[in-house]
Coordinates of C-alpha atoms in Angstrom, one line a residue:
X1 CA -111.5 25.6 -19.8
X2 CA -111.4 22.2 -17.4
X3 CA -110.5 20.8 -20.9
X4 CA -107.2 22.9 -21.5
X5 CA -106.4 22.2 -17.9
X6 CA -106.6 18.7 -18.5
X7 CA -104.7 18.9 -21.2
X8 CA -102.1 21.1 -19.3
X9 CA -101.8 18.3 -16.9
X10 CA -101.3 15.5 -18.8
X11 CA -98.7 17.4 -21.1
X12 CA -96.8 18.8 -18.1
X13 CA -96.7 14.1 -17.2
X14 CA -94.9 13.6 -20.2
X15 CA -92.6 16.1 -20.5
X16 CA -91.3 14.8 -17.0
X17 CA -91.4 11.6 -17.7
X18 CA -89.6 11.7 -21.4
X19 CA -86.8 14.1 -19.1
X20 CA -86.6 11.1 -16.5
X21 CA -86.0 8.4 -19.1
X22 CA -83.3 10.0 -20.7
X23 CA -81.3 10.7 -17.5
X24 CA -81.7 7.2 -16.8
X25 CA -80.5 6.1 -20.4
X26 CA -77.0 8.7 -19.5
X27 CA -76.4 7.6 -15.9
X28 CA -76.8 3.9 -17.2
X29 CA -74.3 5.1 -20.1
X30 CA -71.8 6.5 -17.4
X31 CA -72.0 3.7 -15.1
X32 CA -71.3 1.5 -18.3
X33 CA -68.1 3.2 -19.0
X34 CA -67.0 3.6 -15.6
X35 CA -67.6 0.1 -15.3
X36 CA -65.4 -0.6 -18.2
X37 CA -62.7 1.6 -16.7
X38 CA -62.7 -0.3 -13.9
X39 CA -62.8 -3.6 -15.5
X40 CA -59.5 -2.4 -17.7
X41 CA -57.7 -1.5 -14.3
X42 CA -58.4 -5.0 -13.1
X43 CA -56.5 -6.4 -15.9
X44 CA -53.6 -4.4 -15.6
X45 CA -53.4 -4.8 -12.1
X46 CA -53.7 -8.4 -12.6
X47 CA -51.1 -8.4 -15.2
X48 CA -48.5 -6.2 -13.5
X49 CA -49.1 -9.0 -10.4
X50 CA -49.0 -12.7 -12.5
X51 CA -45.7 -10.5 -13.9
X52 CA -43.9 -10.2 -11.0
X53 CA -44.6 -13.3 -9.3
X54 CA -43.9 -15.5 -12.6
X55 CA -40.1 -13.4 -11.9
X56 CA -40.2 -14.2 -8.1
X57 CA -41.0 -17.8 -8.9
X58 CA -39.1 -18.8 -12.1
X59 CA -37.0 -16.3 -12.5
X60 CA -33.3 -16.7 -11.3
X61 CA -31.6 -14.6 -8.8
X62 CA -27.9 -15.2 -8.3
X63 CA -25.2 -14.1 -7.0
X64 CA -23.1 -11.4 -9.0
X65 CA -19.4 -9.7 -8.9
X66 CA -18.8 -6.4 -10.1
X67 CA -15.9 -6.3 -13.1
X68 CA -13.5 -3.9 -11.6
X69 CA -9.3 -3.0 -12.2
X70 CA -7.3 -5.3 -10.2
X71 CA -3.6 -6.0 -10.2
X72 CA -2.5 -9.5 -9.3
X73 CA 1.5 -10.5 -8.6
X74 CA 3.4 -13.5 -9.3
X75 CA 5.5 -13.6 -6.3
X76 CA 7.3 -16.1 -4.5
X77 CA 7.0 -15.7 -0.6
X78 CA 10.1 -16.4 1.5
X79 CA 12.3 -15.6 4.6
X80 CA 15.5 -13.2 4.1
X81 CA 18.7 -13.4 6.2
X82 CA 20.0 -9.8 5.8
X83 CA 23.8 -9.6 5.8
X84 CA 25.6 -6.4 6.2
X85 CA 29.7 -5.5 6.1
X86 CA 29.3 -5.0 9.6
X87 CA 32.0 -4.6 12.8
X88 CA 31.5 -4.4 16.7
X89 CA 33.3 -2.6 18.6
X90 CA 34.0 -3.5 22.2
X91 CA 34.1 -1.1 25.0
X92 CA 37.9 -1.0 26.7
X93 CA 37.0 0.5 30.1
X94 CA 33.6 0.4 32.3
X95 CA 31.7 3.4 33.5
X96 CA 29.0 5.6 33.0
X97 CA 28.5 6.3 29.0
X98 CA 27.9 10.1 27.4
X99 CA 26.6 9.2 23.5
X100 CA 27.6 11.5 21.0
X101 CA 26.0 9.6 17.6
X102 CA 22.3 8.2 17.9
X103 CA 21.1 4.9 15.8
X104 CA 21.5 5.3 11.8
X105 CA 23.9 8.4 12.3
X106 CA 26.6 8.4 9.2
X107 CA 29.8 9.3 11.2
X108 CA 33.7 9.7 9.5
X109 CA 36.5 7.5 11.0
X110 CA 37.5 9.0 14.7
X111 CA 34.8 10.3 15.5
X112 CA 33.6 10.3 19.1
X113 CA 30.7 7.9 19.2
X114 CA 30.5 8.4 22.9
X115 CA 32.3 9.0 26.1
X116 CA 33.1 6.8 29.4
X117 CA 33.4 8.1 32.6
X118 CA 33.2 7.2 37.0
X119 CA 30.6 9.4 37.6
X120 CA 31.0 9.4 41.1
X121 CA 34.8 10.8 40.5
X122 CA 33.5 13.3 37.9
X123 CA 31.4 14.5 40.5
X124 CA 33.9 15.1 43.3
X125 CA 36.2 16.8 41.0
X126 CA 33.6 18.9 39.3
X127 CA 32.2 20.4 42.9
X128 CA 36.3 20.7 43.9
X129 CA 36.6 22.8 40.4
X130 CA 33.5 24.4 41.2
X131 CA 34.4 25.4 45.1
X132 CA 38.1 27.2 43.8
X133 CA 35.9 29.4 41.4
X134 CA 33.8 30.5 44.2
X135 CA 36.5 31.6 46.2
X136 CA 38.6 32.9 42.8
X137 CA 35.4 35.2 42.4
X138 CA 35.4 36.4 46.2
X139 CA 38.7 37.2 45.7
X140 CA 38.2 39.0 42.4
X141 CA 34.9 40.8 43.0
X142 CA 37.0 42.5 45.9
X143 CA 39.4 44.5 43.6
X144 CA 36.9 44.7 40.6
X145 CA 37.7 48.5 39.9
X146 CA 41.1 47.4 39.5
X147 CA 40.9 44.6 37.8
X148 CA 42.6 44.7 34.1
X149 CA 39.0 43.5 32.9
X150 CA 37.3 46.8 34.5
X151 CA 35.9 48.0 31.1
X152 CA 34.8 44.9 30.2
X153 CA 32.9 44.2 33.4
X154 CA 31.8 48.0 32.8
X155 CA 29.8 47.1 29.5
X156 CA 29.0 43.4 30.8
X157 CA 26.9 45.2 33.4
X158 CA 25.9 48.0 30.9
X159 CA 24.3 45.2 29.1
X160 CA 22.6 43.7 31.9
X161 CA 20.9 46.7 33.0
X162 CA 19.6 47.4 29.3
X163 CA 18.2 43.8 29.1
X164 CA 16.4 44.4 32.6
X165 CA 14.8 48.3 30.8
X166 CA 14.1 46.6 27.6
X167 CA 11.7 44.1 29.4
X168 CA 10.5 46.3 31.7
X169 CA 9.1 48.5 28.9
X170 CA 7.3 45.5 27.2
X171 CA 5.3 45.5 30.8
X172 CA 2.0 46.4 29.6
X173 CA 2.2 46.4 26.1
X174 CA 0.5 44.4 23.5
X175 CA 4.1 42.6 23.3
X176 CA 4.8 39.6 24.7
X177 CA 7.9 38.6 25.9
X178 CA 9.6 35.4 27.2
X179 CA 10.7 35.8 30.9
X180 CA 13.5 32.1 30.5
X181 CA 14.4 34.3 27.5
X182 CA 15.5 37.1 29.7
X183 CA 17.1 34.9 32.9
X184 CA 18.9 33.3 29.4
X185 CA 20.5 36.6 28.6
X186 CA 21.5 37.5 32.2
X187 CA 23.1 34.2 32.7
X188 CA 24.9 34.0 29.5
X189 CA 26.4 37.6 30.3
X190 CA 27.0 36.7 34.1
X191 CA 28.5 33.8 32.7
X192 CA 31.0 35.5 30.6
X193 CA 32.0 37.9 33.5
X194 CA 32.4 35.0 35.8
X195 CA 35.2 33.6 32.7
X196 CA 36.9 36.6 33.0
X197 CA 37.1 37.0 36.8
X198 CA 38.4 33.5 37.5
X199 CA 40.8 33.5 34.2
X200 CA 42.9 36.9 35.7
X201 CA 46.1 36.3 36.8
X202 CA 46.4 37.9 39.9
X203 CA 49.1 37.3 43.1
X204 CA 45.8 36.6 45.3
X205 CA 44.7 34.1 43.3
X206 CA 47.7 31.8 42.0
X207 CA 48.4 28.9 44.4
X208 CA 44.1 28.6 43.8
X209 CA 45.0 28.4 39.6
X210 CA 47.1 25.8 40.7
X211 CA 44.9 23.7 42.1
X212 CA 42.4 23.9 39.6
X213 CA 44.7 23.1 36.7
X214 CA 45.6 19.6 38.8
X215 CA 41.8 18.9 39.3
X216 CA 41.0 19.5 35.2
X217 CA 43.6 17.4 34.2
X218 CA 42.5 14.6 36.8
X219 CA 38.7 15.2 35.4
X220 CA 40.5 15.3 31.7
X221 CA 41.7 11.5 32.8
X222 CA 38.6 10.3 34.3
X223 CA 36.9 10.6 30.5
X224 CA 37.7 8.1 28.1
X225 CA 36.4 8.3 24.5
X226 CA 35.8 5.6 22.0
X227 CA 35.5 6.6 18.1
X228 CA 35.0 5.0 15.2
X229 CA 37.4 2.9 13.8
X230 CA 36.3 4.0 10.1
X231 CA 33.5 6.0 8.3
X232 CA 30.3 4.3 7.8
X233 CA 26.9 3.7 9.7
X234 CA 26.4 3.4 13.6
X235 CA 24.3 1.0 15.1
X236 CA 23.4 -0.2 18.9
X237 CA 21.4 -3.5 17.6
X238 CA 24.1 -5.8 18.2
X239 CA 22.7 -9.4 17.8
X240 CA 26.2 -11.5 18.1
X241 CA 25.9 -12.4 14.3
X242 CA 27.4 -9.8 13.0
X243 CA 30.6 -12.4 12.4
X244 CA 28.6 -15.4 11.1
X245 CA 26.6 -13.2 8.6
X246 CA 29.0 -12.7 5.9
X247 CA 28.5 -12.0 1.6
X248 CA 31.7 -14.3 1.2
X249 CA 30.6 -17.3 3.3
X250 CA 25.9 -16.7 2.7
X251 CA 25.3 -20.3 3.3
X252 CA 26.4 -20.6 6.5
X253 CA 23.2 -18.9 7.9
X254 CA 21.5 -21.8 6.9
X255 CA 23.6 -24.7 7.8
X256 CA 23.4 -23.5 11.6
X257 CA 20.2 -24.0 12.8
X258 CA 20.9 -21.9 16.1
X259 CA 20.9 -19.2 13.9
X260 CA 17.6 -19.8 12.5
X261 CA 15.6 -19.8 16.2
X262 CA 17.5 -16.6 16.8
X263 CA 14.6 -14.0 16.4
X264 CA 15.8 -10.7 18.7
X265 CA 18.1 -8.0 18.2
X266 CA 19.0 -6.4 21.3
X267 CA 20.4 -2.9 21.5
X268 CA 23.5 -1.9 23.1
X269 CA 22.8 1.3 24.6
X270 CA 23.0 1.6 27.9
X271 CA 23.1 4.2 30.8
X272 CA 26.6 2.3 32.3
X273 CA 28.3 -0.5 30.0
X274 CA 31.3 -2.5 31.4
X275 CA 34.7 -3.5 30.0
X276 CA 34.6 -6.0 27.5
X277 CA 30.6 -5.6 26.5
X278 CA 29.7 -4.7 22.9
X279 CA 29.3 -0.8 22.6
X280 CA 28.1 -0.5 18.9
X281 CA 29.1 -1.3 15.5
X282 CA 30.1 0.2 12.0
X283 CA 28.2 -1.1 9.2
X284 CA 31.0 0.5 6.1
X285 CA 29.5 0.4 3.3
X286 CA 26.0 1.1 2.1
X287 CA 25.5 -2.4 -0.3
X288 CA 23.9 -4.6 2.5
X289 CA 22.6 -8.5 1.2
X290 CA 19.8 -10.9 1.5
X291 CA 20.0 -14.6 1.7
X292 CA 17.1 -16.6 0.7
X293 CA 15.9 -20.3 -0.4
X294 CA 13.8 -20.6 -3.7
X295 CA 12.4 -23.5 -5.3
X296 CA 14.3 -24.9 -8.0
X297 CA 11.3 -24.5 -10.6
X298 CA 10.6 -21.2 -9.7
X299 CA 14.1 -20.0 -10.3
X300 CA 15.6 -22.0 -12.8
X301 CA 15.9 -19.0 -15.2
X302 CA 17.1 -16.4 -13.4
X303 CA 20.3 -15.4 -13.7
X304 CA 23.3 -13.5 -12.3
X305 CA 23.3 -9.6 -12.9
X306 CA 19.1 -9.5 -13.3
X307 CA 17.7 -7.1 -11.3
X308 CA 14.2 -8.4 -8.9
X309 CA 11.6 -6.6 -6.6
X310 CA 11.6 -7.4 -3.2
X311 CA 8.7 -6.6 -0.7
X312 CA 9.4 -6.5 2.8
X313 CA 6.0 -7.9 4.6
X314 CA 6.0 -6.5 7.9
X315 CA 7.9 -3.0 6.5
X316 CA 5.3 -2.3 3.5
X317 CA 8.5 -1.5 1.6
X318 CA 9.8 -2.8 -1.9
X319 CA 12.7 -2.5 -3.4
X320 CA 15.0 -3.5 -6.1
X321 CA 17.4 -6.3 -5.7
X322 CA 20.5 -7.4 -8.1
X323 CA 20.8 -11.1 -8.4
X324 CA 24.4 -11.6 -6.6
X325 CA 24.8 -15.5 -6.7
X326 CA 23.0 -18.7 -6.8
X327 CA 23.7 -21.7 -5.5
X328 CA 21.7 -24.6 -7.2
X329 CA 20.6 -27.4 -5.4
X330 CA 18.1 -30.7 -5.9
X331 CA 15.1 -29.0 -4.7
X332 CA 15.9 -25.1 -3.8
X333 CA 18.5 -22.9 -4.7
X334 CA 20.0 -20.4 -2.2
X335 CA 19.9 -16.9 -3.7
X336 CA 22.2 -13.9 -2.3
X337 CA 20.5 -9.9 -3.8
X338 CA 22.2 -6.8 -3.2
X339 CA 20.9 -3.8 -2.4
X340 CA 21.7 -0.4 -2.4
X341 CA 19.1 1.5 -0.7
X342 CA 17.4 2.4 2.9
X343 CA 19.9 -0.1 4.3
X344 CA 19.4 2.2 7.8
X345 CA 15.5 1.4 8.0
X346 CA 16.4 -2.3 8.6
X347 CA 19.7 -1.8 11.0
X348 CA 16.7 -4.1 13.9
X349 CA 16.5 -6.8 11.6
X350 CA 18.3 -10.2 11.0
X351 CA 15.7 -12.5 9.5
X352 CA 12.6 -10.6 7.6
X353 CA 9.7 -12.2 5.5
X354 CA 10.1 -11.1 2.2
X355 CA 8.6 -11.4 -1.2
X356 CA 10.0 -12.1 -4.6
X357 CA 7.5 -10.3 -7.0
X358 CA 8.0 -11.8 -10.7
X359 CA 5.8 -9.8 -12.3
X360 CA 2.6 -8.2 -12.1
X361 CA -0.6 -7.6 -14.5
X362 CA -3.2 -4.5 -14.0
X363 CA -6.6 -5.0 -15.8
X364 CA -9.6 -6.0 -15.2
X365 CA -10.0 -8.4 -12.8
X366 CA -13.3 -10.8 -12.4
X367 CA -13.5 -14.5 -9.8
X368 CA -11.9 -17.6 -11.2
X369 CA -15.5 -19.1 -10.7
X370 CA -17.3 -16.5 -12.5
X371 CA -14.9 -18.3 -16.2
X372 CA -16.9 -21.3 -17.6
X373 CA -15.4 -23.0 -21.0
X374 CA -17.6 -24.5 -24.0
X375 CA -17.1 -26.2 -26.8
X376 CA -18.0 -23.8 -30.4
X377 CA -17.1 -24.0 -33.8
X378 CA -15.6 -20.6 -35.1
X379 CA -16.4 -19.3 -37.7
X380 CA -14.9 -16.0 -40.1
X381 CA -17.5 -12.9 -40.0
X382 CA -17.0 -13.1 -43.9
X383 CA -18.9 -16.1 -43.7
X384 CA -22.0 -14.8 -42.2
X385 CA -24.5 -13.7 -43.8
X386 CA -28.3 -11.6 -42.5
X387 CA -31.6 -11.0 -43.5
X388 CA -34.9 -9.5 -42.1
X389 CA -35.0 -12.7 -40.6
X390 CA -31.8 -14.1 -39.2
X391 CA -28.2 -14.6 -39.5
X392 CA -27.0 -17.5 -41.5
X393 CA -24.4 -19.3 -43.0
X394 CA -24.4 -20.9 -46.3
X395 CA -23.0 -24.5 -46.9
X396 CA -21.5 -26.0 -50.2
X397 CA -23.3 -29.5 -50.2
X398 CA -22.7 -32.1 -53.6
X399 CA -22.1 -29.0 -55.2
X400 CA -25.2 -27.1 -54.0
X401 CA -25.2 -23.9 -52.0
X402 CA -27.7 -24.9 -49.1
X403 CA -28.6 -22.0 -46.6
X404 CA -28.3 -22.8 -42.9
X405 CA -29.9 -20.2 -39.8
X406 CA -27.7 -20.6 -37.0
X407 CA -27.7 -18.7 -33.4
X408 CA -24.7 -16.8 -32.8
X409 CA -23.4 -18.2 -28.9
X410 CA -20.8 -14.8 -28.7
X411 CA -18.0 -12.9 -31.0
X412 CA -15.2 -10.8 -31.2
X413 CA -14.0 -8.5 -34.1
X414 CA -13.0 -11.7 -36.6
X415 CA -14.8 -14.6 -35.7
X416 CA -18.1 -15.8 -34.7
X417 CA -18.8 -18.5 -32.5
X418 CA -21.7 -21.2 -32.8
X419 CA -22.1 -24.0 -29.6
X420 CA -21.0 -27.6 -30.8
X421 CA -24.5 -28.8 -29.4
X422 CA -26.6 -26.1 -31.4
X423 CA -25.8 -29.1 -34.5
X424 CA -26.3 -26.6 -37.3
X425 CA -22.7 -26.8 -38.3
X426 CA -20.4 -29.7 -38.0
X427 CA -17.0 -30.9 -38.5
X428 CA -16.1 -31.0 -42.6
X429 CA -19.1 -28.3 -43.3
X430 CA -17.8 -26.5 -46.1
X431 CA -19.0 -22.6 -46.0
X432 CA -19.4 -20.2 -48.6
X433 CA -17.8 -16.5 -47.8
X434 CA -19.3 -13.6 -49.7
X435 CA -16.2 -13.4 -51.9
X436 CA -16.9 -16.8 -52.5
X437 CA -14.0 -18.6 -50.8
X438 CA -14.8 -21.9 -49.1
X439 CA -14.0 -22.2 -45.4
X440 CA -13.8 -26.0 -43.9
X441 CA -14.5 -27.1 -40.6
X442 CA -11.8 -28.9 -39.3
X443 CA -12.4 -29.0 -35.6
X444 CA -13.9 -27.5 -32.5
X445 CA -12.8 -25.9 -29.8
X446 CA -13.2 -24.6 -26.4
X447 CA -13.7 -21.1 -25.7
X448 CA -13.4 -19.3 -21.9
X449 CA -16.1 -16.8 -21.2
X450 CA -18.1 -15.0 -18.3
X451 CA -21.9 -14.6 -18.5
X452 CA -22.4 -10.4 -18.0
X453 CA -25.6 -9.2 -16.8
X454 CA -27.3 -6.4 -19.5
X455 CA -30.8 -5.7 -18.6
X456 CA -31.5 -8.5 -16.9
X457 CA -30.6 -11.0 -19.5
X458 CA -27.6 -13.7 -19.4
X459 CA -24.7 -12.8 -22.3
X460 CA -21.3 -15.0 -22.6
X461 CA -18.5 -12.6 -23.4
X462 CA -15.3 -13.8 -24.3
X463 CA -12.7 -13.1 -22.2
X464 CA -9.0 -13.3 -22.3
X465 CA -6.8 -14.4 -19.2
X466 CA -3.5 -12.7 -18.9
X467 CA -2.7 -13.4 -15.6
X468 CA -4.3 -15.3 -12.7
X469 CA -3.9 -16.2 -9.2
X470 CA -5.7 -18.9 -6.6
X471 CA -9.0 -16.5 -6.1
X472 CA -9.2 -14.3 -9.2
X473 CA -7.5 -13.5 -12.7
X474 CA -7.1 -10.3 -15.1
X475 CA -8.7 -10.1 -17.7
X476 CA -7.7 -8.5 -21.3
X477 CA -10.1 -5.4 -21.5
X478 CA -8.5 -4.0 -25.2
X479 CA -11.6 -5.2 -27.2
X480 CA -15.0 -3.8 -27.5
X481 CA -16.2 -7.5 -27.2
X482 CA -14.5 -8.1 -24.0
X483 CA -15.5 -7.2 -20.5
X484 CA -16.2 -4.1 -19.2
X485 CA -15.3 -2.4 -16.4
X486 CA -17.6 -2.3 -13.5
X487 CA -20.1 -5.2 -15.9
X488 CA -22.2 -7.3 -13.4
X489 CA -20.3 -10.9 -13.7
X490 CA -22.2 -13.9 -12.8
X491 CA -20.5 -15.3 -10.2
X492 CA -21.0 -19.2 -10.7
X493 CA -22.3 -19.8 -14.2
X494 CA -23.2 -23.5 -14.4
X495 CA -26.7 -24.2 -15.5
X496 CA -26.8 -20.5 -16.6
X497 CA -28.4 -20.1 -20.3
X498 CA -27.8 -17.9 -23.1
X499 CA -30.3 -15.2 -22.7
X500 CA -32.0 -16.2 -19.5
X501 CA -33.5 -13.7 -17.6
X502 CA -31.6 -13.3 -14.3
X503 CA -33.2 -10.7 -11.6

């Protein structure tokens, strides 16, 4: 029995210990493998970091400009002397002034442009006038229901009284009503009853008519009106060169220098003007002219007849302009346009900054020091040649066909192009096109380019110029090899590689 115990015992030992050891051998196996997981995460963390700094460190980061649709101009900037067919007239007789046309009004011939008059008689006579009526009225009101207007003041009152009820009814109501509307109706009918009471001719009232009829025709006098001496366009800016700025005689404007320092146009309305002092003035016809100095080179073609667009600066206007005359000279030539149109938004101006647009290209538009030029060979595309390796090329040398690799700097839909310092091809190379024609290298040439950004890596495109100014050009954009709109362009290219990685 104490045997079998013992036996129990030691049994029972090695059953534990056997189950010990093998957890041991698994958590050793687990630590192993987390160990290795850990290990691995080291190296990719290590990896991700020696890859970012070797692009913070060697990598380049430059400066870029965004390939977007521009327009650029070929103008020619300038000052304008605007000439008009244009007449002042001059007041006759002092006095306070009633305007009847405002600036820029289109008026026929006679018409009353405005009205002079001595306020200070108008004034007595009107409140002379105005006392006679007041005691015409007293006079009248007294024998109203015999007066040969009876039924007329009848209804006149009639009306009066249904103006009053119609408002009074509104009091209250959802409707609104205008109260200066109603005093306008009562005065306008009071009004026409006070016409007919002082107009009746009555014994009582005669020696009164009289007098009234003497004072009218002395108020008649005291207004003096000045109308236009033909149709056309008023104006009040009246700048005293309205003589010397003429389409017959254009060059004078710039032989006076006076004329040139003049800068303001002053308006003639006034509140009182005296005899002699410019009133206004009648531009007649709606062709109005513009004087201007060119240089010699930059208008050597143009010619008489040819139409140009002008840009007014300050106005943010264009228009188009007829070529009049030119007068050629050593170094500029005096120009005279005509034009037709919104002569009345310029009626304040004399001299104007103005520019002469030539022409203008829409594209795509990139910096002028984003372009870089190099020197390639070009080559046909029926020349090249591909395999699972690389593009070549293959050269006809003492009468053997000879295969060359070369590296392909850029291309469009014809041609390839290879960099002169590459030295795979050179001048006289004789190549091989698959239909077995031989193309000969006669020269090389200079291509212009941009370096575009595409996923980080440096690629010369091609480009085009089709128009340029001092800070940018236009680019030709009809290609699939060209630019593209909205590309990153490198903005200064030099020392900028091929397919160099750029950040």
């Amino acid at each position: 029995m104490a045997i079998n115990n013992r036996y129990d015992i030691e049994r029972h030992k090695s059953e534990k210990y056997e189950k010990d050891r093998k957890q041991k051998r698994k958590r050793k196996k687990s630590n192993i493998m987390l160990n290795r997981f850990i290990g691995f995460l080291i190296i990719i963390i290590l990896i991700y970091s020696f890859y970012g700094l070797s692009v913070n460190v060697f990598h380049k980061n430059i400066p870029v400009s965004i390939a977007e649709p521009g327009q650029i101009e070929n103008k020619i900037s300038t000052i304008g002397k605007i000439i008009r067919n244009e007449t002042v007239v001059y007041s006759t007789y002092s006095g306070n002034i009633e305007y009847f046309s405002a600036e820029g009004d289109k008026v026929p011939k006679d018409f009353v442009v405005f009205k002079i008059k001595d306020k200070n008689t108008e004034t007595n006579l009107t409140e002379k006038i105005d006392k006679i009526d007041q005691e015409i009225k007293t006079i009248q009101t007294k024998r109203e229901d015999v007066s040969y207007y009876k039924p007329e003041f009848e209804e006149i009152n009639k009306d009066i009284d249904n103006s009053i009820k119609k408002y009074q009814r509104l009091l209250g109501t959802n409707y609104s009503f205008d109260i200066y509307s109603l005093r306008n109706e009562i005065e306008s009918k009071i009004n026409l009853k006070n016409t007919l009471v002082i107009n009746e001719n009555t014994d009582t009232t005669v020696g009164y008519k009289d007098e009234r009829v003497v004072y009218e025709k002395e108020l008649s006098e005291n207004e003096k009106t000045v109308k236009s001496q033909e149709s056309g366009i008023v104006s009040y800016y009246i700048d005293g060169f309205e003589d010397i700025y003429k389409k017959d005689n254009f060059l004078t404007v710039f032989d006076n220098k006076d004329i040139d320092l003049k800068k303001m146009i002053n308006s003639a309305k006034k509140e009182v003007i005296n005899k002699g002092d410019p009133a206004f003035k009648i531009i007649s016809t709606y062709d109005w002219y513009i004087a201007c100095k060119v240089g010699t080179k930059q208008s050597e073609n143009w010619l008489v007849g040819e139409n140009k667009k002008i840009r007014f600066v300050n106005m943010h206007a264009t228009q188009k302009a007829e070529i009049q005359d030119i007068i050629k000279n050593k170094d500029t030539n005096t120009i005279l346009f005509r034009i037709t149109e919104q002569m009345q938004n310029f009626l304040q101006f004399r001299n104007i900054d103005i520019e002469i647009i030539e022409s203008a290209t829409a594209g795509i538009k990139v910096p002028n020091s984003s372009v870089c030029n190099v020197n390639v060979f070009v080559i046909p595309k029926e020349c090249i040649s591909s395999d699972t390796k690389k593009r070549f090329i293959t050269k006809k040398i003492s009468g053997s066909n000879v295969r060359q690799d070369i590296d392909i700097f850029c291309e469009d839909s014809q041609n390839v192009y290879i960099k002169v310092e590459d030295e795979t091809v050179h001048i006289s190379d004789r190549i091989i096109s698959k239909k077995d024609n031989i193309f000969k290298i006669k020269n090389s040439g200079k291509i212009q380019g941009v370096y575009v950004i595409l996923g980080n890596l440096a690629k010369f495109i091609k480009i085009e110029i089709e128009n340029s100014n001092e800070n940018y050009c236009i680019v030709k954009s009809d290609s699939e090899y060209s630019v593209k709109m909205y590309d990153n362009v490198i903005t200064y290219p030099k020392n900028i590689k091929q397919g160099e990685f750029i950040k």
